[in-house]
mmCIF file of C-alpha atoms in Angstrom:
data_model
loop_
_atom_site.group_PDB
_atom_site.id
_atom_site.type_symbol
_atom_site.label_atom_id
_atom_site.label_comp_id
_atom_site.label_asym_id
_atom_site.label_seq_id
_atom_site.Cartn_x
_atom_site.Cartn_y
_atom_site.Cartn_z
ATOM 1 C CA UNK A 1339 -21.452 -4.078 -14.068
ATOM 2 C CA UNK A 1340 -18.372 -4.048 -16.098
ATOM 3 C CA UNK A 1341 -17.281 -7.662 -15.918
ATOM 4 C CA UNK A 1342 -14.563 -9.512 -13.343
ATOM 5 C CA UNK A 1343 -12.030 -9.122 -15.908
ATOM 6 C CA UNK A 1344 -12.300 -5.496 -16.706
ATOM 7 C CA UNK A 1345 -12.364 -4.202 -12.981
ATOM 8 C CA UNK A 1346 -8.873 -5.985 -12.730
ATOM 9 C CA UNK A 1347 -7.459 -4.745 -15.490
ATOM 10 C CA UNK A 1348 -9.136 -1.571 -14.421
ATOM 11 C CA UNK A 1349 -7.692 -1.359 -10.726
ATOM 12 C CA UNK A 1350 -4.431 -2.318 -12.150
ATOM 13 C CA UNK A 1351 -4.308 0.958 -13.934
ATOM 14 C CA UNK A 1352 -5.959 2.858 -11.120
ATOM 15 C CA UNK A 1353 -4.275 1.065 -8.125
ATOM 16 C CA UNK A 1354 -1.101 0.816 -9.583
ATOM 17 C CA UNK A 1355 -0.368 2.418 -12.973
ATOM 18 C CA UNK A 1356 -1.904 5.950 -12.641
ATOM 19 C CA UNK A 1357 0.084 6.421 -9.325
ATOM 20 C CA UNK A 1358 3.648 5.215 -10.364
ATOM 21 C CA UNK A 1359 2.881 7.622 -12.791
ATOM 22 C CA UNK A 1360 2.257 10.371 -10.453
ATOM 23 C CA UNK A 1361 4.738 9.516 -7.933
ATOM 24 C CA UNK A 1362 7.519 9.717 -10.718
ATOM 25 C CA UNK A 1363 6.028 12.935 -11.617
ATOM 26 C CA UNK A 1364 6.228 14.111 -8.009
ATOM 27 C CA UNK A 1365 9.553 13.094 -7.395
ATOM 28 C CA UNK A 1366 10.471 15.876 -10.361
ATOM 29 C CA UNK A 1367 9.030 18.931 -8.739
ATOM 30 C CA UNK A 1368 10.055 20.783 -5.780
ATOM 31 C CA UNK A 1369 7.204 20.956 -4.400
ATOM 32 C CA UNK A 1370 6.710 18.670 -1.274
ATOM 33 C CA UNK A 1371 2.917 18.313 -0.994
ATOM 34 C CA UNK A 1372 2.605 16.231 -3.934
ATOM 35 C CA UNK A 1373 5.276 13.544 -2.699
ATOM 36 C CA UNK A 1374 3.281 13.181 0.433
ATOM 37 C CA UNK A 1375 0.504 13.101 -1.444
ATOM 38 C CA UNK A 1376 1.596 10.222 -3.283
ATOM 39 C CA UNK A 1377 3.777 8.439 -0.542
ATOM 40 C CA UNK A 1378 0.641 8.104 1.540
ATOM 41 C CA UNK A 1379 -1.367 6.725 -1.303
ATOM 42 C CA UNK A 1380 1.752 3.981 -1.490
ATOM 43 C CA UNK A 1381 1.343 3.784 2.244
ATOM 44 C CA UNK A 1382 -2.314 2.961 2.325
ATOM 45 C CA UNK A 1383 -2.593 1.119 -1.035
ATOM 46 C CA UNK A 1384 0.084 -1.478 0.606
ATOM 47 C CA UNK A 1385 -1.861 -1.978 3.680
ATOM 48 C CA UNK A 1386 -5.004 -2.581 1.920
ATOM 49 C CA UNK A 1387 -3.345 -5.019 -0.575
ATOM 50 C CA UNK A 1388 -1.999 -7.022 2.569
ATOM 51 C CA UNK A 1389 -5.338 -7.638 3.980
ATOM 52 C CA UNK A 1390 -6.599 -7.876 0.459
ATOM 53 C CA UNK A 1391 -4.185 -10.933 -0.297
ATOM 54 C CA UNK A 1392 -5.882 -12.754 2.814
ATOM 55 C CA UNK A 1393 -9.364 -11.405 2.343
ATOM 56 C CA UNK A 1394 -9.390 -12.600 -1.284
ATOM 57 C CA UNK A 1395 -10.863 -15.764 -0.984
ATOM 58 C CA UNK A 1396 -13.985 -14.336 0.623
ATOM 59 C CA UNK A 1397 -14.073 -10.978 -1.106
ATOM 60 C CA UNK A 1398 -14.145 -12.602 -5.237
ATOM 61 C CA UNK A 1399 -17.407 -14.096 -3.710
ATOM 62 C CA UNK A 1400 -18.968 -10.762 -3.020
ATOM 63 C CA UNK A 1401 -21.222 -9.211 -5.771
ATOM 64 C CA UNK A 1402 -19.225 -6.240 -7.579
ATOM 65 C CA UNK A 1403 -16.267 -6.304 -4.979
ATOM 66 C CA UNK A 1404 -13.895 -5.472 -7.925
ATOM 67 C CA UNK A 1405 -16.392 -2.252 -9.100
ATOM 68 C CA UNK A 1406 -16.198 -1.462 -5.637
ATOM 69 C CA UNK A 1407 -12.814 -1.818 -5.325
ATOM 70 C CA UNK A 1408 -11.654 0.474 -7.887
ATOM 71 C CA UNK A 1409 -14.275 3.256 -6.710
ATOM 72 C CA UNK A 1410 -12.309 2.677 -3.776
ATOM 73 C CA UNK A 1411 -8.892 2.949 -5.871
ATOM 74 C CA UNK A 1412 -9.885 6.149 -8.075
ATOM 75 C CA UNK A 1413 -11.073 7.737 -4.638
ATOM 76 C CA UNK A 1414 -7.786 7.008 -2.722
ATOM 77 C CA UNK A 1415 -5.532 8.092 -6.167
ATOM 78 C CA UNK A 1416 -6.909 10.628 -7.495
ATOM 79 C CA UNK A 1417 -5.416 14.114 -6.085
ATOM 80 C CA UNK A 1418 -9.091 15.914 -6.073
ATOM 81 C CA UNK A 1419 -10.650 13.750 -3.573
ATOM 82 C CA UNK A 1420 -7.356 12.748 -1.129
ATOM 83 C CA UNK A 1421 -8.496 10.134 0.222
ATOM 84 C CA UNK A 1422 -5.139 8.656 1.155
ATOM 85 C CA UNK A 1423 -4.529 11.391 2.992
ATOM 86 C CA UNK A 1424 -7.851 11.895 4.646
ATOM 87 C CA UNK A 1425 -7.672 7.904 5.885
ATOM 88 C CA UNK A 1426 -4.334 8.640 7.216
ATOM 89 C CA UNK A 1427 -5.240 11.858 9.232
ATOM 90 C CA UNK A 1428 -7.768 9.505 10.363
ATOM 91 C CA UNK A 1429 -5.669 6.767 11.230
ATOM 92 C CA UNK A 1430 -1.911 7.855 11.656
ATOM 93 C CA UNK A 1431 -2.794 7.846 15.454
ATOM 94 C CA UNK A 1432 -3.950 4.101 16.147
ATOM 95 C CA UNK A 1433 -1.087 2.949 13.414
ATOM 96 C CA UNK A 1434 1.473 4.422 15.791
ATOM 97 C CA UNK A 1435 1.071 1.868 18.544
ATOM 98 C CA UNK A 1436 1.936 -0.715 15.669
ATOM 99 C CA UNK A 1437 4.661 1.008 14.191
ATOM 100 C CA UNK A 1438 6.552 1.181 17.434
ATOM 101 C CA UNK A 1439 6.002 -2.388 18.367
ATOM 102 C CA UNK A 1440 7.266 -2.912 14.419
ATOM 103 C CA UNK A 1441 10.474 -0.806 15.008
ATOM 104 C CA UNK A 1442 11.664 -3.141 17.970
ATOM 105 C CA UNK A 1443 10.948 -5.884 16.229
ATOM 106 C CA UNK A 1444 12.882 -5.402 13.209
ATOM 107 C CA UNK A 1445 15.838 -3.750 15.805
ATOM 108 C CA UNK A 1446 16.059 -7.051 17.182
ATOM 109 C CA UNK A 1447 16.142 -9.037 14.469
ATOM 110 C CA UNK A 1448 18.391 -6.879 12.670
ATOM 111 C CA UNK A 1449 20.929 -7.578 15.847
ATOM 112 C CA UNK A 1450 20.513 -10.995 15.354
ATOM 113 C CA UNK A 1451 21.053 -10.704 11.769
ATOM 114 C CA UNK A 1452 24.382 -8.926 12.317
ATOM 115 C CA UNK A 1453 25.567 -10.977 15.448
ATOM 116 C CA UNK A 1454 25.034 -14.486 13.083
ATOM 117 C CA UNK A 1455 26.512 -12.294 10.248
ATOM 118 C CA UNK A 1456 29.781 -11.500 12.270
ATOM 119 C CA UNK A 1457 29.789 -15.315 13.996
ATOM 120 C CA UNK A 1458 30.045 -16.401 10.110
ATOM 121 C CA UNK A 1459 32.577 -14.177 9.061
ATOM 122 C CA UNK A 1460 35.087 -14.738 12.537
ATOM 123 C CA UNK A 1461 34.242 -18.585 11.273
ATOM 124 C CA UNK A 1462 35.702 -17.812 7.900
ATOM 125 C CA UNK A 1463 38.302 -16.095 9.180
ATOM 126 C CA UNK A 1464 39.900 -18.725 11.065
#
């Protein structure tokens, strides 16, 4: 057990520090692999920090949650194991549904956006 504060700091430097790291590395080579490597990592880490930030509550409640966490972390980051990219072979498929429901969403409020935007502007302009 290696303490509540530790496994933060920890999956700080895992989650987050380790993998800038590598992604600014990746965006140096030619090579393409590793920058899909490391955009999926971004991908996935995201979506598990969203559910995270709501699970939170319940999950700091849960006996070694942060030691589990960062096993989770190393085994997502680190470029031996792939894990981002094996949970998004996985999972690419049922995120698809979303992502197109996500797209028209944003389309429409991006119209709106620019509609108010050019309502404010003819305003001004007058």
């Amino acid at each position: 057990m290696l303490g509540w504060w530790l496994s933060k700091v920890l999956c700080n430097i895992v989650g987050f520090m380790y993998p800038a790291y590598m992604s600014y590395k990746a965006i140096r080579t030619p090579a393409p692999d590793d920058d899909t490597q490391w955009l999926t990592y971004w991908v996935i880490f995201g979506m598990f920090s969203f559910v995270e930030f709501f699970l939170d509550i319940f999950l700091q409640w849960v006996p070694l949650y942060h030691e589990a966490k960062l096993v989770f972390l190393i085994w997502l980051a680190i470029p031996t194991f792939k894990g981002a990219l094996k949970l998004w072979n996985d999972h690419n498929d049922k995120l698809e549904v979303y992502v197109a429901k996500l797209d028209t969403y944003i389309a429409k409020m991006q119209a709106s956006a620019n509609k108010d935007s050019s309502a404010k502007v003819a305003e001004k302009a007058q």
